CSV table of C-alpha atoms and ligand atoms in Angstrom, one decimal:
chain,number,residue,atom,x,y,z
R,1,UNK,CA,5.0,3.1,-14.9
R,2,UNK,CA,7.3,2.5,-11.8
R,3,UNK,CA,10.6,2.0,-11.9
R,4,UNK,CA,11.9,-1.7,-11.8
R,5,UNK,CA,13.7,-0.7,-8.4
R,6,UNK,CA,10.6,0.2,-6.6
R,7,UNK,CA,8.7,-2.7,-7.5
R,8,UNK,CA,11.6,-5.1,-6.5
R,9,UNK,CA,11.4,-3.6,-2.6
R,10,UNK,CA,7.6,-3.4,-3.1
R,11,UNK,CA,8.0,-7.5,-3.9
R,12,UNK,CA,10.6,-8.2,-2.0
R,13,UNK,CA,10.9,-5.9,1.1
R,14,UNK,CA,13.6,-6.0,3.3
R,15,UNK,CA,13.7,-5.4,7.3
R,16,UNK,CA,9.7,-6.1,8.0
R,17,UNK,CA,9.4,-7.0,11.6
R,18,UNK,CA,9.7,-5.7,14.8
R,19,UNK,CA,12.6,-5.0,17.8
R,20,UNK,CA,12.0,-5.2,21.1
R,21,UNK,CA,10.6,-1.5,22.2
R,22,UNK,CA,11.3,-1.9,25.3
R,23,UNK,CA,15.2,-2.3,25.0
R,24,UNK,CA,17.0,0.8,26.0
R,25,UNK,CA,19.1,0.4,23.2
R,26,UNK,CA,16.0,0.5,20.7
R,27,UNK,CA,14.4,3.7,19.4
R,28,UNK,CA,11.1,3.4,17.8
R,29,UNK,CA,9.5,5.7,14.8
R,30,UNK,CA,5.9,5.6,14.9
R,31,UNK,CA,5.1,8.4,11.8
R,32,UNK,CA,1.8,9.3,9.5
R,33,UNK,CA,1.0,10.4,6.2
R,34,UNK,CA,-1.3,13.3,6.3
R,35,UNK,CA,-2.3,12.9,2.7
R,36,UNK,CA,-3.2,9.8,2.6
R,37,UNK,CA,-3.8,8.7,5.8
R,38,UNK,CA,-0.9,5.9,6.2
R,39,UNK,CA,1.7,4.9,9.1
R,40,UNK,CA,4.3,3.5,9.6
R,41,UNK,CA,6.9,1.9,12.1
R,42,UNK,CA,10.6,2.0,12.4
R,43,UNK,CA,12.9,0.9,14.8
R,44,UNK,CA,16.5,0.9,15.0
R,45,UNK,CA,18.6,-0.8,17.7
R,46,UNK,CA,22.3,1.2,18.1
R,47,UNK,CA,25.7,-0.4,19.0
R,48,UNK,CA,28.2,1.2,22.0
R,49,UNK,CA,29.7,3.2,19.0
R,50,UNK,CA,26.5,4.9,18.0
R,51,UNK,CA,26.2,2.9,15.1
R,52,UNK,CA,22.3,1.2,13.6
R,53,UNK,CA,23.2,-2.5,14.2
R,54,UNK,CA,19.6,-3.7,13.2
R,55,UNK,CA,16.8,-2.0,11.9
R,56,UNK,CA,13.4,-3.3,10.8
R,57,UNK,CA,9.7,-1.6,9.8
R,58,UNK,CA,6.5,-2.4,9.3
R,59,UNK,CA,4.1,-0.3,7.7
R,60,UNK,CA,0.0,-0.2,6.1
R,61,UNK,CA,0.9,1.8,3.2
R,62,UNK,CA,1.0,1.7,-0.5
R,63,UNK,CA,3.6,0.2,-2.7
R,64,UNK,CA,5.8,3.2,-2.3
R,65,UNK,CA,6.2,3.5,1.0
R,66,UNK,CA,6.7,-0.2,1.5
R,67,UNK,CA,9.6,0.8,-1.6
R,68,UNK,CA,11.1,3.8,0.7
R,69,UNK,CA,11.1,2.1,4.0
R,70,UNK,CA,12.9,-1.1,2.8
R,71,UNK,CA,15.4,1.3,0.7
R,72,UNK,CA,16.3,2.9,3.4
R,73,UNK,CA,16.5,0.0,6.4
R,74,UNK,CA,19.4,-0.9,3.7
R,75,UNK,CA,20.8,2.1,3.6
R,76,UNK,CA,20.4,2.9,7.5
R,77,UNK,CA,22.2,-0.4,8.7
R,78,UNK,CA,25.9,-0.1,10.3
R,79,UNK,CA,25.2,3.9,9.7
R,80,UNK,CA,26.1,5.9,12.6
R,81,UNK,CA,22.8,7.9,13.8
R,82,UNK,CA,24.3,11.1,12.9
R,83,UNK,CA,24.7,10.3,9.7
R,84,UNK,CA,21.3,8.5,9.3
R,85,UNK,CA,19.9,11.9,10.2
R,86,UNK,CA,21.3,13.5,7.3
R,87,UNK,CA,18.7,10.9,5.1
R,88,UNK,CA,16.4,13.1,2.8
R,89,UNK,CA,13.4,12.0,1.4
R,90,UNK,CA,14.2,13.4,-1.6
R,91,UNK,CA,17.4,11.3,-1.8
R,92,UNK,CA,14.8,8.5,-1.7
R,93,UNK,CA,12.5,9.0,-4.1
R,94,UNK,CA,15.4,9.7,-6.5
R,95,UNK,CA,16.9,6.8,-6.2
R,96,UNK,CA,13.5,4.8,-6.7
R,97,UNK,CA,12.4,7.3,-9.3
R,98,UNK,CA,9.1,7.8,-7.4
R,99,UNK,CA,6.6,10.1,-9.8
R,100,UNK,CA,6.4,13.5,-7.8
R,101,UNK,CA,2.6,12.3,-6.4
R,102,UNK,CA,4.7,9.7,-4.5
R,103,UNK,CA,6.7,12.0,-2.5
R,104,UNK,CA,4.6,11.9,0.9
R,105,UNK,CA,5.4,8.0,0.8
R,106,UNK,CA,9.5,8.5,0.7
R,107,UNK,CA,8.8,11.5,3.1
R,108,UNK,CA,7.3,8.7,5.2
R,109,UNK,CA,10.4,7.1,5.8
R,110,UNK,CA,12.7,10.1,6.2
R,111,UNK,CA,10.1,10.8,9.2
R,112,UNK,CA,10.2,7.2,10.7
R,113,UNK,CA,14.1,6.9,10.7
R,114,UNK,CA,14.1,10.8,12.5
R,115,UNK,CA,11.7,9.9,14.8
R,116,UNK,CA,13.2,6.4,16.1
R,117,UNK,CA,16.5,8.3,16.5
R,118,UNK,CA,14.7,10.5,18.4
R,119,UNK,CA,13.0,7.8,20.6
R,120,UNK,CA,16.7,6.1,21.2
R,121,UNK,CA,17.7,9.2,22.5
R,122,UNK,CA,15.2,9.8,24.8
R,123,UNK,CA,15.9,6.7,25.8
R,124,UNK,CA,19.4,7.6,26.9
C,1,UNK,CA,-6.0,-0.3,15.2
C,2,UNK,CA,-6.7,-2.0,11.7
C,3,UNK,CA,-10.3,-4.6,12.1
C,4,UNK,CA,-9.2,-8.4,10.9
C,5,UNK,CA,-11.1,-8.5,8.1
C,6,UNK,CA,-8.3,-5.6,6.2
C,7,UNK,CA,-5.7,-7.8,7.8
C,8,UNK,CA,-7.3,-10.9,6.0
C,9,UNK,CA,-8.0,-8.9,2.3
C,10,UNK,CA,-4.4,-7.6,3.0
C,11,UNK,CA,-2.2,-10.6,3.5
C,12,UNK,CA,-4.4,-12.6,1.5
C,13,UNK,CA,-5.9,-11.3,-1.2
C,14,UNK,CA,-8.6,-12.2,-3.1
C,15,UNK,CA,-8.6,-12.1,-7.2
C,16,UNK,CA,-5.2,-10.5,-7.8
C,17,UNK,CA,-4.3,-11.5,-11.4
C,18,UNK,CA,-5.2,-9.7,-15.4
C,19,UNK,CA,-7.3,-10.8,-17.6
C,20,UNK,CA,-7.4,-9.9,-21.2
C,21,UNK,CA,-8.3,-6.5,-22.2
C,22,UNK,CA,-8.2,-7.3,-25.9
C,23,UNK,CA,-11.5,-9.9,-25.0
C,24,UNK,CA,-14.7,-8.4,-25.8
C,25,UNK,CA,-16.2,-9.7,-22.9
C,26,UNK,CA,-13.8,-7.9,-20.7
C,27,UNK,CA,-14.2,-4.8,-19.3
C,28,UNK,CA,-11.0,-2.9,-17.5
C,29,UNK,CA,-10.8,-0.3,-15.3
C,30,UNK,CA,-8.1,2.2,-14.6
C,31,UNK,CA,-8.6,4.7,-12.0
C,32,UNK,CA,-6.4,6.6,-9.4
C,33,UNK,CA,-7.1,8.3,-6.1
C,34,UNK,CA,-6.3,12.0,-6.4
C,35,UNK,CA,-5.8,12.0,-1.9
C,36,UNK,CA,-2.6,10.0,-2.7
C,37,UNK,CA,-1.6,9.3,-5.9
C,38,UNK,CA,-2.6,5.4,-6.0
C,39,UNK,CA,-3.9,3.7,-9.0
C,40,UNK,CA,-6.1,0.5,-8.8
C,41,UNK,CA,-6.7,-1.7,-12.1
C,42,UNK,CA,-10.0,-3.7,-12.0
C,43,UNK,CA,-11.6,-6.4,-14.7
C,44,UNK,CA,-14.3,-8.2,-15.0
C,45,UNK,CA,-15.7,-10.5,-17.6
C,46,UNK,CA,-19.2,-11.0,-18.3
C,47,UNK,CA,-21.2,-13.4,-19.5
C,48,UNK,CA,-23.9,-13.6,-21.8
C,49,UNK,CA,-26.9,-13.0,-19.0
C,50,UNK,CA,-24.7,-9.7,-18.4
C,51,UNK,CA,-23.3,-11.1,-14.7
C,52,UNK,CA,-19.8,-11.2,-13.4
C,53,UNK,CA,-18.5,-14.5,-14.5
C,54,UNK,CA,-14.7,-13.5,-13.7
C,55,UNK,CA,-13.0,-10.4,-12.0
C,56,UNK,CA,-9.5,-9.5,-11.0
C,57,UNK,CA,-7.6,-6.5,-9.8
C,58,UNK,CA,-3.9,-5.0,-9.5
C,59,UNK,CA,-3.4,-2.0,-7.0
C,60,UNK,CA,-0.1,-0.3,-5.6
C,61,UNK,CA,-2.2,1.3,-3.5
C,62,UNK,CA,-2.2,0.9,0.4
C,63,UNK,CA,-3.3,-1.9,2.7
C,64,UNK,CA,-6.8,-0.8,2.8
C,65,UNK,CA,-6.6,-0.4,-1.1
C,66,UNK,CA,-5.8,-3.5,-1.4
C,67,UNK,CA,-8.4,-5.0,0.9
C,68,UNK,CA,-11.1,-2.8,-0.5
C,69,UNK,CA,-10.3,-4.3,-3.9
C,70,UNK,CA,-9.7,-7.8,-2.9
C,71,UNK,CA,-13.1,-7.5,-0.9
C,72,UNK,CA,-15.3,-6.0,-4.0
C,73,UNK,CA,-13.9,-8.8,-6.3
C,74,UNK,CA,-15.5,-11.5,-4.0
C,75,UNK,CA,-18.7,-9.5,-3.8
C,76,UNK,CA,-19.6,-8.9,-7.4
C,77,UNK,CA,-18.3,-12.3,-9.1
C,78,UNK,CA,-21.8,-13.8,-10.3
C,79,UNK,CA,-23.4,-10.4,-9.6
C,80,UNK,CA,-25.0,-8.7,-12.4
C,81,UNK,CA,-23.7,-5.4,-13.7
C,82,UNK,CA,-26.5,-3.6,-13.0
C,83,UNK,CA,-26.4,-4.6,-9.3
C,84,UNK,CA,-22.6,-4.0,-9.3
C,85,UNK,CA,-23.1,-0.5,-10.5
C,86,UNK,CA,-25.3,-0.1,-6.9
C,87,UNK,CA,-22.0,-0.9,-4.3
C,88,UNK,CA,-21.2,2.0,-2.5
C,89,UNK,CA,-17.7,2.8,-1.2
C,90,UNK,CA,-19.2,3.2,2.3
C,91,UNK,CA,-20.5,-0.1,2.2
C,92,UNK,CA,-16.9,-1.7,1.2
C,93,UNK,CA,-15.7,0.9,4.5
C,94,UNK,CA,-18.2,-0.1,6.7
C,95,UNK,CA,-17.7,-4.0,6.2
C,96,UNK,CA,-14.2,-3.3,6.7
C,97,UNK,CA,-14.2,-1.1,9.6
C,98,UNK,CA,-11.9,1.9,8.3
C,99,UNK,CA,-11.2,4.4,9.4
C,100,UNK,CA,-12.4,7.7,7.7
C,101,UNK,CA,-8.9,8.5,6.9
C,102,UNK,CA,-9.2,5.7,4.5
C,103,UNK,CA,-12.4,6.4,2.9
C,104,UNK,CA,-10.7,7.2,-0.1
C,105,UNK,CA,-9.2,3.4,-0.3
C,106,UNK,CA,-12.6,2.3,-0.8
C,107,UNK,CA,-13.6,5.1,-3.5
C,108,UNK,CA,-11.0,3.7,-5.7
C,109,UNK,CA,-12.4,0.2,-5.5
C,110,UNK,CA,-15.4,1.7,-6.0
C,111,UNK,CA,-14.3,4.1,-8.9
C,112,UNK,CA,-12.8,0.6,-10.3
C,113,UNK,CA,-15.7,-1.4,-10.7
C,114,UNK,CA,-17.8,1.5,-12.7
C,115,UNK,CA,-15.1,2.2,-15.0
C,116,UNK,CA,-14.9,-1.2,-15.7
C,117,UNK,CA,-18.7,-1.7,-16.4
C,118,UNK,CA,-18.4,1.6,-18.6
C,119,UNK,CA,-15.5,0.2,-20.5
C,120,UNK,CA,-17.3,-3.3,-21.2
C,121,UNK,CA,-20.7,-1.2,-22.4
C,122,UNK,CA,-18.6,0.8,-24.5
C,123,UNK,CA,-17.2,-2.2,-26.1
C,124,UNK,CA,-20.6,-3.8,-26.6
E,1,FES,S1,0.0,6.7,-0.6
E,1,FES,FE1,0.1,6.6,1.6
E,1,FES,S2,2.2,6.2,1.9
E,1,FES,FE2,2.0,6.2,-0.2
């Protein structure tokens, strides 16, 4: 019942790993799912020009969010962070045609990209 | 914060596969967490004695779905349905350590293996 895009990320995800946290030019996204309990973690590393160089994530969750996180570590990379803000989660599940019961998971993801932008700019 | 035994289930789990739900020895499960939307499909086939001769299971649930599942399948295979029928989810959560957030992981693996005994009565 999921679409075939979804279950390619799911199989093959992109970006899994980790950055260096403690490089000042790497923000890390550490969000959770209140309704079902799962995390994950993001982490982008910027360029001079503001722009996501590299971006990889890691997370416990279910199929779905495995789905939104990879989407959008390929949709993030050589973005500018300004633009990466913009990201909805609803952008997300419509391009992987996730069922409405799946929106927490993409809503996962649109949290973990925010909040690594956030932790770059801390940084700063 | 996950114990190594969910890490273990997770990256290598146990019993993933289908077997065939035409069989009249098989008995398949189909059941879905309402906390988050996750579905788990469980089977088991029995033999004449009424024990677990095979089992296998296909989730798109989480990491502790998944472990869950891949955990029960090594517990009932050469179990007897009736004794199957006794596994409580807290006994799959307390084996694996998780967290109560995640209690609901383990109710679908439980859920699975009852409604996969039901269905292979049914058929009977
Ligand atoms: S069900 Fe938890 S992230 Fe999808």
């Amino acid at each position: 019942q999921y679409h075939e895009k979804v279950i390619d990320h799911y199989e093959n995800p992109r970006n899994i790993g980790s950055l260096d946290k403690n490089d000042p030019t790497v923000g890390t996204g550490l969000v959770g799912a209140p309704a079902c309990g799962d995390v994950m973690r993001l982490q982008i590393k910027v360029d001079d020009a503001g722009n996501i160089a590299d971006v990889k994530f890691k997370t416990f969750g279910c199929g779905s969010a495995i789905a939104s996180s990879s989407y959008i570590t390929e949709r993030v990379r050589g973005m500018s962070i300004t633009d990466a803000l913009k990201i909805k989660n609803t952008d997300i599940a419509k391009e992987l045609c996730l069922p409405p019961v799946k929106l927490h998971c993409s809503m996962l993801a649109e949290d973990a990209i925010k909040s690594a932008i956030k932790d770059f700019r801390k940084k700063r």
